[in-house]
Short mmCIF file of C-alpha atoms in Angstrom, two decimals:
data_model
loop_
_atom_site.label_atom_id
_atom_site.label_comp_id
_atom_site.label_asym_id
_atom_site.label_seq_id
_atom_site.Cartn_x
_atom_site.Cartn_y
_atom_site.Cartn_z
CA TYR A 1 17.39 -19.85 -14.63
CA LYS A 2 15.19 -22.29 -16.51
CA ARG A 3 18.22 -23.43 -18.52
CA ILE A 4 20.18 -24.07 -15.28
CA LEU A 5 17.24 -26.08 -13.96
CA GLU A 6 17.19 -28.14 -17.14
CA LEU A 7 20.90 -28.91 -16.70
CA ASP A 8 20.55 -29.56 -12.96
CA PRO A 9 16.97 -30.63 -12.10
CA GLU A 10 17.91 -30.85 -8.40
CA ARG A 11 18.28 -27.05 -8.16
CA TYR A 12 14.77 -26.70 -6.74
CA ASP A 13 15.71 -23.40 -5.11
CA LEU A 14 15.63 -21.83 -8.57
CA LEU A 15 11.89 -22.50 -8.77
CA GLN A 16 11.35 -19.67 -6.31
CA THR A 17 13.58 -17.33 -8.28
CA ILE A 18 11.78 -18.22 -11.52
CA GLY A 19 8.43 -17.61 -9.82
CA GLN A 20 9.56 -14.19 -8.61
CA HIS A 21 10.67 -13.24 -12.10
CA TYR A 22 7.32 -14.30 -13.54
CA GLU A 23 5.61 -12.09 -10.96
CA GLN A 24 7.76 -9.13 -11.99
CA LEU A 25 6.81 -9.80 -15.61
CA GLY A 26 3.12 -9.77 -14.69
CA LYS A 27 2.64 -13.50 -15.32
CA PRO A 28 1.07 -14.72 -12.07
CA GLU A 29 -0.12 -18.07 -13.45
CA LYS A 30 3.42 -18.98 -14.51
CA ALA A 31 4.65 -17.87 -11.10
CA LEU A 32 2.02 -20.07 -9.44
CA GLU A 33 3.24 -23.03 -11.47
CA SER A 34 6.82 -22.55 -10.25
CA TYR A 35 5.83 -22.00 -6.62
CA SER A 36 3.60 -25.09 -6.69
CA LYS A 37 6.48 -27.22 -7.93
CA TYR A 38 8.62 -25.89 -5.10
CA ALA A 39 5.90 -26.61 -2.51
CA LYS A 40 5.63 -30.17 -3.78
CA GLN A 41 9.34 -30.69 -3.12
CA PHE A 42 9.39 -28.87 0.22
CA PRO A 43 6.04 -29.46 1.98
CA ASN A 44 7.63 -28.78 5.37
CA GLU A 45 8.60 -25.19 4.58
CA ALA A 46 6.11 -22.46 5.44
CA LYS A 47 7.36 -20.24 2.62
CA SER A 48 6.26 -22.89 0.10
CA PHE A 49 2.66 -22.09 0.90
CA MET A 50 3.14 -18.40 1.70
CA GLN A 51 4.21 -17.61 -1.85
CA ILE A 52 1.23 -19.42 -3.34
CA GLY A 53 -1.08 -17.76 -0.82
CA ALA A 54 0.30 -14.33 -1.66
CA LEU A 55 -0.47 -14.84 -5.35
CA HIS A 56 -4.05 -15.85 -4.59
CA LYS A 57 -4.47 -12.92 -2.19
CA ARG A 58 -3.27 -10.37 -4.75
CA ALA A 59 -5.79 -11.80 -7.20
CA GLY A 60 -8.62 -11.55 -4.66
CA ARG A 61 -8.97 -15.34 -4.37
CA TYR A 62 -9.26 -15.21 -0.61
CA ASP A 63 -10.58 -18.71 0.03
CA GLN A 64 -7.63 -20.23 -1.79
CA ALA A 65 -5.22 -17.80 -0.13
CA LYS A 66 -6.48 -18.70 3.34
CA LYS A 67 -6.05 -22.42 2.64
CA GLN A 68 -2.41 -21.89 1.69
CA TYR A 69 -1.62 -19.72 4.71
CA GLU A 70 -3.33 -22.22 6.99
CA LYS A 71 -1.07 -24.92 5.52
CA ALA A 72 1.88 -22.70 6.37
CA LEU A 73 0.64 -22.47 9.96
CA LEU A 74 0.57 -26.25 10.21
CA VAL A 75 4.30 -26.14 9.54
CA GLU A 76 5.01 -23.09 11.74
CA PRO A 77 2.06 -22.38 14.09
CA ASP A 78 3.56 -19.15 15.45
CA HIS A 79 4.73 -17.67 12.15
CA ILE A 80 3.98 -13.97 12.71
CA ALA A 81 3.91 -12.95 9.04
CA VAL A 82 1.38 -15.70 8.27
CA LEU A 83 -0.82 -14.76 11.22
CA ILE A 84 -0.75 -11.13 10.13
CA THR A 85 -1.62 -11.98 6.54
CA LEU A 86 -4.60 -14.07 7.65
CA ALA A 87 -5.76 -11.02 9.63
CA ASP A 88 -5.22 -8.86 6.53
CA ILE A 89 -7.51 -11.19 4.59
CA GLU A 90 -10.26 -10.75 7.18
CA LYS A 91 -9.80 -6.98 6.88
CA ASP A 92 -10.03 -7.10 3.09
CA LEU A 93 -13.22 -9.16 3.38
CA GLY A 94 -14.77 -6.64 5.77
CA ASN A 95 -14.61 -8.93 8.80
CA PHE A 96 -13.15 -6.17 10.95
CA ASP A 97 -13.75 -7.63 14.41
CA ALA A 98 -12.10 -10.89 13.39
CA ALA A 99 -9.20 -8.98 11.84
CA VAL A 100 -8.52 -6.94 15.00
CA GLN A 101 -8.64 -10.06 17.15
CA GLN A 102 -6.17 -11.83 14.90
CA TYR A 103 -3.82 -8.84 14.80
CA GLN A 104 -3.85 -8.75 18.61
CA ASN A 105 -3.21 -12.49 18.79
CA ALA A 106 -0.21 -12.07 16.50
CA LEU A 107 1.05 -9.15 18.55
CA GLU A 108 0.94 -11.20 21.76
CA LEU A 109 3.04 -13.93 20.13
CA CYS A 110 5.80 -11.57 18.99
CA LYS A 111 9.19 -12.23 20.58
CA THR A 112 11.59 -10.00 18.65
CA PRO A 113 11.73 -6.34 17.58
CA GLN A 114 11.45 -7.51 13.98
CA GLU A 115 8.22 -9.36 14.70
CA LEU A 116 6.83 -6.51 16.77
CA SER A 117 7.53 -4.01 13.98
CA LYS A 118 5.56 -6.19 11.55
CA ALA A 119 2.62 -6.49 13.93
CA TYR A 120 2.56 -2.76 14.68
CA ASN A 121 2.75 -2.01 10.96
CA ALA A 122 -0.25 -4.26 10.32
CA LEU A 123 -2.29 -2.52 13.03
CA GLU A 124 -1.18 0.84 11.66
CA ASN A 125 -2.46 -0.11 8.19
CA TYR A 126 -5.70 -1.47 9.64
CA HIS A 127 -6.56 1.75 11.47
CA GLU A 128 -5.67 3.86 8.46
CA TYR A 129 -8.00 1.65 6.39
CA ARG A 130 -10.79 2.51 8.86
CA GLY A 131 -10.08 6.24 8.76
CA GLN A 132 -8.54 6.23 12.25
CA MET A 133 -5.43 8.22 11.44
CA LYS A 134 -4.48 9.15 14.99
CA LYS A 135 -4.52 5.52 16.10
CA ALA A 136 -2.60 4.57 12.99
CA LEU A 137 0.07 7.13 13.88
CA GLU A 138 0.33 5.71 17.41
CA TYR A 139 1.12 2.28 15.97
CA SER A 140 3.54 3.84 13.49
CA GLN A 141 5.47 5.40 16.36
CA LEU A 142 5.54 2.06 18.19
CA ARG A 143 6.81 0.44 15.00
CA PHE A 144 9.67 2.92 14.71
CA LYS A 145 10.70 2.29 18.31
CA GLU A 146 11.18 -1.36 17.38
CA LEU A 147 12.80 -0.58 14.03
CA GLN A 148 15.43 1.52 15.74
CA LYS A 149 16.60 -1.56 17.63
CA PHE A 150 17.73 -3.44 14.53
CA THR A 151 17.98 -0.94 11.68
CA ALA A 152 21.16 0.90 10.66
CA PRO A 153 20.93 4.62 11.59
CA PHE A 154 21.00 5.86 7.99
CA ILE A 155 18.29 3.44 6.88
CA PHE A 156 16.22 4.30 9.94
CA VAL A 157 16.25 8.01 9.08
CA ILE A 158 15.31 7.28 5.47
CA ARG A 159 12.37 5.15 6.62
CA GLN A 160 11.23 7.96 8.90
CA LEU A 161 11.38 10.41 5.99
CA THR A 162 9.18 8.16 3.86
CA SER A 163 6.59 7.97 6.64
CA LEU A 164 6.10 11.69 7.30
CA ASP A 165 2.84 11.66 5.32
CA GLU A 166 1.32 9.69 8.21
CA TYR A 167 1.77 12.70 10.48
CA ILE A 168 0.05 14.99 8.01
CA ARG A 169 -2.93 12.64 7.65
CA ALA A 170 -3.21 12.50 11.44
CA GLY A 171 -3.28 16.30 11.62
CA GLN A 172 0.24 16.45 13.10
CA LYS A 173 1.84 18.90 10.67
CA GLU A 174 4.29 20.48 13.12
CA PRO A 175 5.86 17.17 14.28
CA ALA A 176 6.25 16.17 10.62
CA PHE A 177 8.36 19.25 9.89
CA GLU A 178 10.30 18.78 13.11
CA LEU A 179 11.27 15.27 12.03
CA LEU A 180 12.15 16.60 8.59
CA GLU A 181 14.54 19.16 10.06
CA ALA A 182 15.99 16.59 12.47
CA ALA A 183 16.80 14.35 9.49
CA ARG A 184 18.40 17.28 7.68
CA LYS A 185 20.79 17.70 10.66
CA GLN A 186 21.45 13.98 11.06
CA LEU A 187 22.34 13.29 7.43
CA THR A 188 25.75 14.55 6.39
CA PRO A 189 26.48 15.61 2.78
CA PRO A 190 25.86 14.19 0.28
CA TYR A 191 23.35 11.94 2.08
CA ASP A 192 21.35 14.95 3.20
CA LYS A 193 19.94 14.96 -0.34
CA TYR A 194 17.59 12.19 0.84
CA VAL A 195 15.63 14.81 2.78
CA ALA A 196 13.81 15.38 -0.53
CA LEU A 197 11.96 12.11 0.09
CA GLY A 198 10.47 13.51 3.27
CA GLU A 199 9.58 16.77 1.55
CA MET A 200 7.82 14.84 -1.18
CA ASN A 201 5.76 12.81 1.30
CA ILE A 202 4.69 15.93 3.17
CA TYR A 203 3.84 18.05 0.15
CA VAL A 204 1.88 15.30 -1.58
CA GLU A 205 -0.45 15.31 1.42
CA LEU A 206 -0.53 19.12 1.63
CA GLU A 207 -1.10 19.31 -2.15
CA ASP A 208 1.54 22.00 -2.57
CA ALA A 209 2.50 21.77 -6.25
CA GLU A 210 5.32 24.33 -6.08
CA LYS A 211 7.06 22.64 -3.16
CA LEU A 212 6.47 19.25 -4.80
CA GLU A 213 8.33 20.39 -7.90
CA GLN A 214 11.30 21.26 -5.71
CA ALA A 215 11.15 17.84 -4.06
CA ILE A 216 11.00 16.15 -7.47
CA ALA A 217 14.18 17.98 -8.48
CA GLY A 218 15.74 16.82 -5.22
CA ILE A 219 14.83 13.20 -5.95
CA GLU A 220 16.37 13.54 -9.41
CA ASP A 221 19.54 14.74 -7.68
CA ILE A 222 19.51 11.61 -5.46
CA ILE A 223 19.13 9.37 -8.49
CA LYS A 224 22.02 11.05 -10.33
CA THR A 225 24.30 11.18 -7.28
CA PHE A 226 23.77 7.64 -6.01
CA GLY A 227 22.47 5.87 -9.13
CA ASN A 228 19.36 4.96 -7.16
CA GLU A 229 17.03 4.19 -10.07
CA ALA A 230 14.63 2.45 -7.67
CA LEU A 231 13.38 5.94 -6.80
CA ARG A 232 12.29 6.62 -10.36
CA SER A 233 8.71 5.42 -9.80
CA THR A 234 8.52 7.50 -6.59
CA GLN A 235 9.59 10.55 -8.57
CA LEU A 236 7.10 9.75 -11.30
CA TYR A 237 4.29 9.47 -8.75
CA ALA A 238 5.16 12.90 -7.32
CA GLN A 239 5.22 14.28 -10.85
CA ALA A 240 1.77 12.83 -11.54
CA LYS A 241 0.43 14.26 -8.31
CA THR A 242 1.81 17.70 -9.16
CA LYS A 243 0.04 17.64 -12.52
CA GLU A 244 -3.20 16.49 -10.91
CA ILE A 245 -3.07 19.31 -8.33
CA ARG A 246 -2.69 21.77 -11.20
CA GLY A 247 -5.65 20.30 -13.04
CA GLN A 248 -3.57 18.69 -15.78
CA TYR A 249 -5.55 15.49 -15.48
CA ALA A 250 -4.81 13.85 -18.83
CA GLU A 251 -1.06 14.28 -18.31
CA ALA A 252 -1.33 13.04 -14.74
CA ILE A 253 -3.08 9.86 -15.90
CA LEU A 254 -0.19 9.03 -18.23
CA ASP A 255 2.29 9.34 -15.37
CA TYR A 256 0.15 7.27 -12.98
CA GLN A 257 -0.08 4.57 -15.66
CA GLN A 258 3.72 4.49 -15.90
CA VAL A 259 3.92 3.94 -12.15
CA ILE A 260 1.59 0.94 -12.54
CA GLU A 261 3.79 -0.44 -15.32
CA SER A 262 6.76 -0.45 -12.95
CA ASN A 263 4.70 -1.92 -10.10
CA PRO A 264 1.58 -3.77 -11.34
CA ALA A 265 0.50 -4.63 -7.78
CA GLU A 266 0.16 -0.94 -6.79
CA LEU A 267 -3.64 -0.70 -6.59
CA THR A 268 -3.67 2.84 -5.19
CA MET A 269 -2.71 4.25 -8.59
CA TYR A 270 -6.00 3.05 -10.08
CA GLN A 271 -7.84 5.28 -7.64
CA ASP A 272 -5.64 8.23 -8.60
CA ILE A 273 -6.35 7.52 -12.26
CA ALA A 274 -10.10 7.23 -11.59
CA ARG A 275 -10.13 10.55 -9.76
CA CYS A 276 -8.48 12.26 -12.75
CA GLN A 277 -10.88 10.52 -15.15
CA ARG A 278 -13.84 11.74 -13.07
CA HIS A 279 -12.59 15.32 -13.42
CA LEU A 280 -12.38 14.73 -17.18
CA GLN A 281 -15.94 13.32 -17.11
CA GLN A 282 -14.63 9.97 -18.34
CA TYR A 283 -17.03 8.12 -16.07
CA ASP A 284 -16.96 4.67 -17.66
CA GLN A 285 -13.16 4.59 -17.60
CA ALA A 286 -13.16 5.76 -13.98
CA LYS A 287 -15.58 2.99 -12.99
CA ALA A 288 -13.39 0.39 -14.71
CA ALA A 289 -10.27 1.65 -12.88
CA LEU A 290 -12.02 1.48 -9.52
CA GLU A 291 -13.37 -2.00 -10.21
CA THR A 292 -9.76 -3.12 -10.50
CA ILE A 293 -9.41 -2.23 -6.82
CA LEU A 294 -12.83 -3.32 -5.59
CA LYS A 295 -12.73 -6.79 -7.09
CA ILE A 296 -9.70 -7.42 -4.86
CA GLN A 297 -10.54 -5.14 -1.92
CA PRO A 298 -14.35 -4.86 -1.86
CA PHE A 299 -14.29 -2.89 1.40
CA ASN A 300 -11.70 -0.32 0.38
CA ALA A 301 -13.50 2.80 1.58
CA GLN A 302 -11.38 5.22 -0.45
CA ALA A 303 -12.26 3.36 -3.66
CA LEU A 304 -15.92 3.02 -2.64
CA PHE A 305 -16.09 6.76 -1.91
CA GLU A 306 -14.54 7.63 -5.25
CA MET A 307 -16.92 5.25 -7.04
CA GLY A 308 -19.83 7.00 -5.32
CA LEU A 309 -18.56 10.36 -6.56
CA VAL A 310 -18.21 8.99 -10.10
CA TYR A 311 -21.79 7.71 -10.13
CA ALA A 312 -23.05 10.96 -8.59
CA GLU A 313 -21.40 13.11 -11.25
CA ALA A 314 -22.66 10.75 -13.94
CA GLY A 315 -26.20 11.44 -12.66
CA GLU A 316 -26.73 7.92 -11.32
CA LYS A 317 -27.81 8.89 -7.82
CA LYS A 318 -29.12 5.53 -6.58
CA GLN A 319 -25.87 3.73 -7.33
CA ALA A 320 -23.89 6.64 -5.92
CA ILE A 321 -25.75 6.40 -2.60
CA GLU A 322 -25.14 2.64 -2.41
CA TYR A 323 -21.38 3.06 -2.79
CA LEU A 324 -21.22 5.99 -0.39
CA GLN A 325 -23.14 4.04 2.24
CA LYS A 326 -20.72 1.12 1.89
CA ALA A 327 -17.78 3.47 2.39
CA GLN A 328 -19.50 5.13 5.34
CA ALA A 329 -19.90 1.74 7.04
CA VAL A 330 -16.15 1.13 6.81
CA TRP A 331 -15.47 4.60 8.20
CA GLU A 332 -18.18 4.44 10.88
CA ASN A 333 -15.59 4.92 13.66
CA ALA A 334 -13.25 7.21 11.74
CA ASP A 335 -11.61 10.20 13.43
CA ALA A 336 -14.04 13.09 13.84
CA ASP A 337 -11.71 15.32 11.79
CA PHE A 338 -11.00 12.72 9.09
CA GLU A 339 -11.70 14.86 6.04
CA PRO A 340 -12.74 12.15 3.53
CA ALA A 341 -15.40 10.85 5.94
CA GLN A 342 -16.66 14.41 6.48
CA LYS A 343 -16.91 15.00 2.73
CA LEU A 344 -18.62 11.66 2.27
CA LYS A 345 -21.23 12.50 4.90
CA GLU A 346 -21.97 15.84 3.24
CA LYS A 347 -22.22 14.30 -0.25
CA LEU A 348 -24.47 11.50 0.96
CA ALA A 349 -26.81 13.94 2.70
CA THR A 350 -27.02 16.09 -0.44
CA LEU A 351 -27.85 13.12 -2.65
CA GLN A 352 -30.42 11.66 -0.26
CA ALA A 353 -32.16 15.03 -0.08
CA THR A 354 -32.70 14.95 -3.84
CA ILE A 355 -34.19 11.44 -4.04
#
């Protein structure tokens, strides 16, 4: 692409492609350079600033990210994706009231099913972030109502299958299995093999290693039948989870690390790695893994909770309490039956009783 640009300097569209390739190679600064050149040529395109903003956001440079997204709004004041991302930034910074207000503002401006699905998805993610799984599921269901209006039936079923974990987290196990069986009937052979994706999402949440192994074999069958190598990292994640459930923590870490290699922006894997390292009493490594998340998402309650557990097991009670209290503040309005918040409350009480 760079060679084509050298031969034809007017092919500015290639700057975006080059930037995307640099991102895939894990070279964000090079990507930023390409996107900035594009923005200089096309200052009246919102996407010029959105790409730069996204890079800053992923790096935790929120002030710079907000400036870029605000420039995009000057070009397109009602750009739903930009409005949602600005709300996401407020969420990541712990400004929850501002985030909710901005999500609602974006929702009110939506005019199409596509825009509504994006807004509902953002609200779904927000409530899950706060430990409000039932509310998150409500928004997920609203999102799927909109998705059905513009998504091909096969793709729609696949997307439902990959969202069944949301039902489990919301305590809706029976509806999850009902949707799984409905998909099994809707998908004709050989496409019914994709039901394995739904099984994987359910059994990861239920921590059923035996059933997960079966789902992993099913995903391998999908890959071989359809050549869908994009599912390889999904399969690898399920494999890592299976090993973790069985207490094979060192092996699980290696698999989680491979998932990160295929998708460097996947922060969740660092928490999975840290949890395994805590079980192996590798406390310094676990702290470092969690810092990777917290330097970008300082109010990520799951990471804060895990950091508190790491410090607690390392015998550093004061620091453990500080992290647990931060996580508790994020989850202050979590569902009453949200298990992580319940465990956090119990752990915090135990530690405070020993100070």
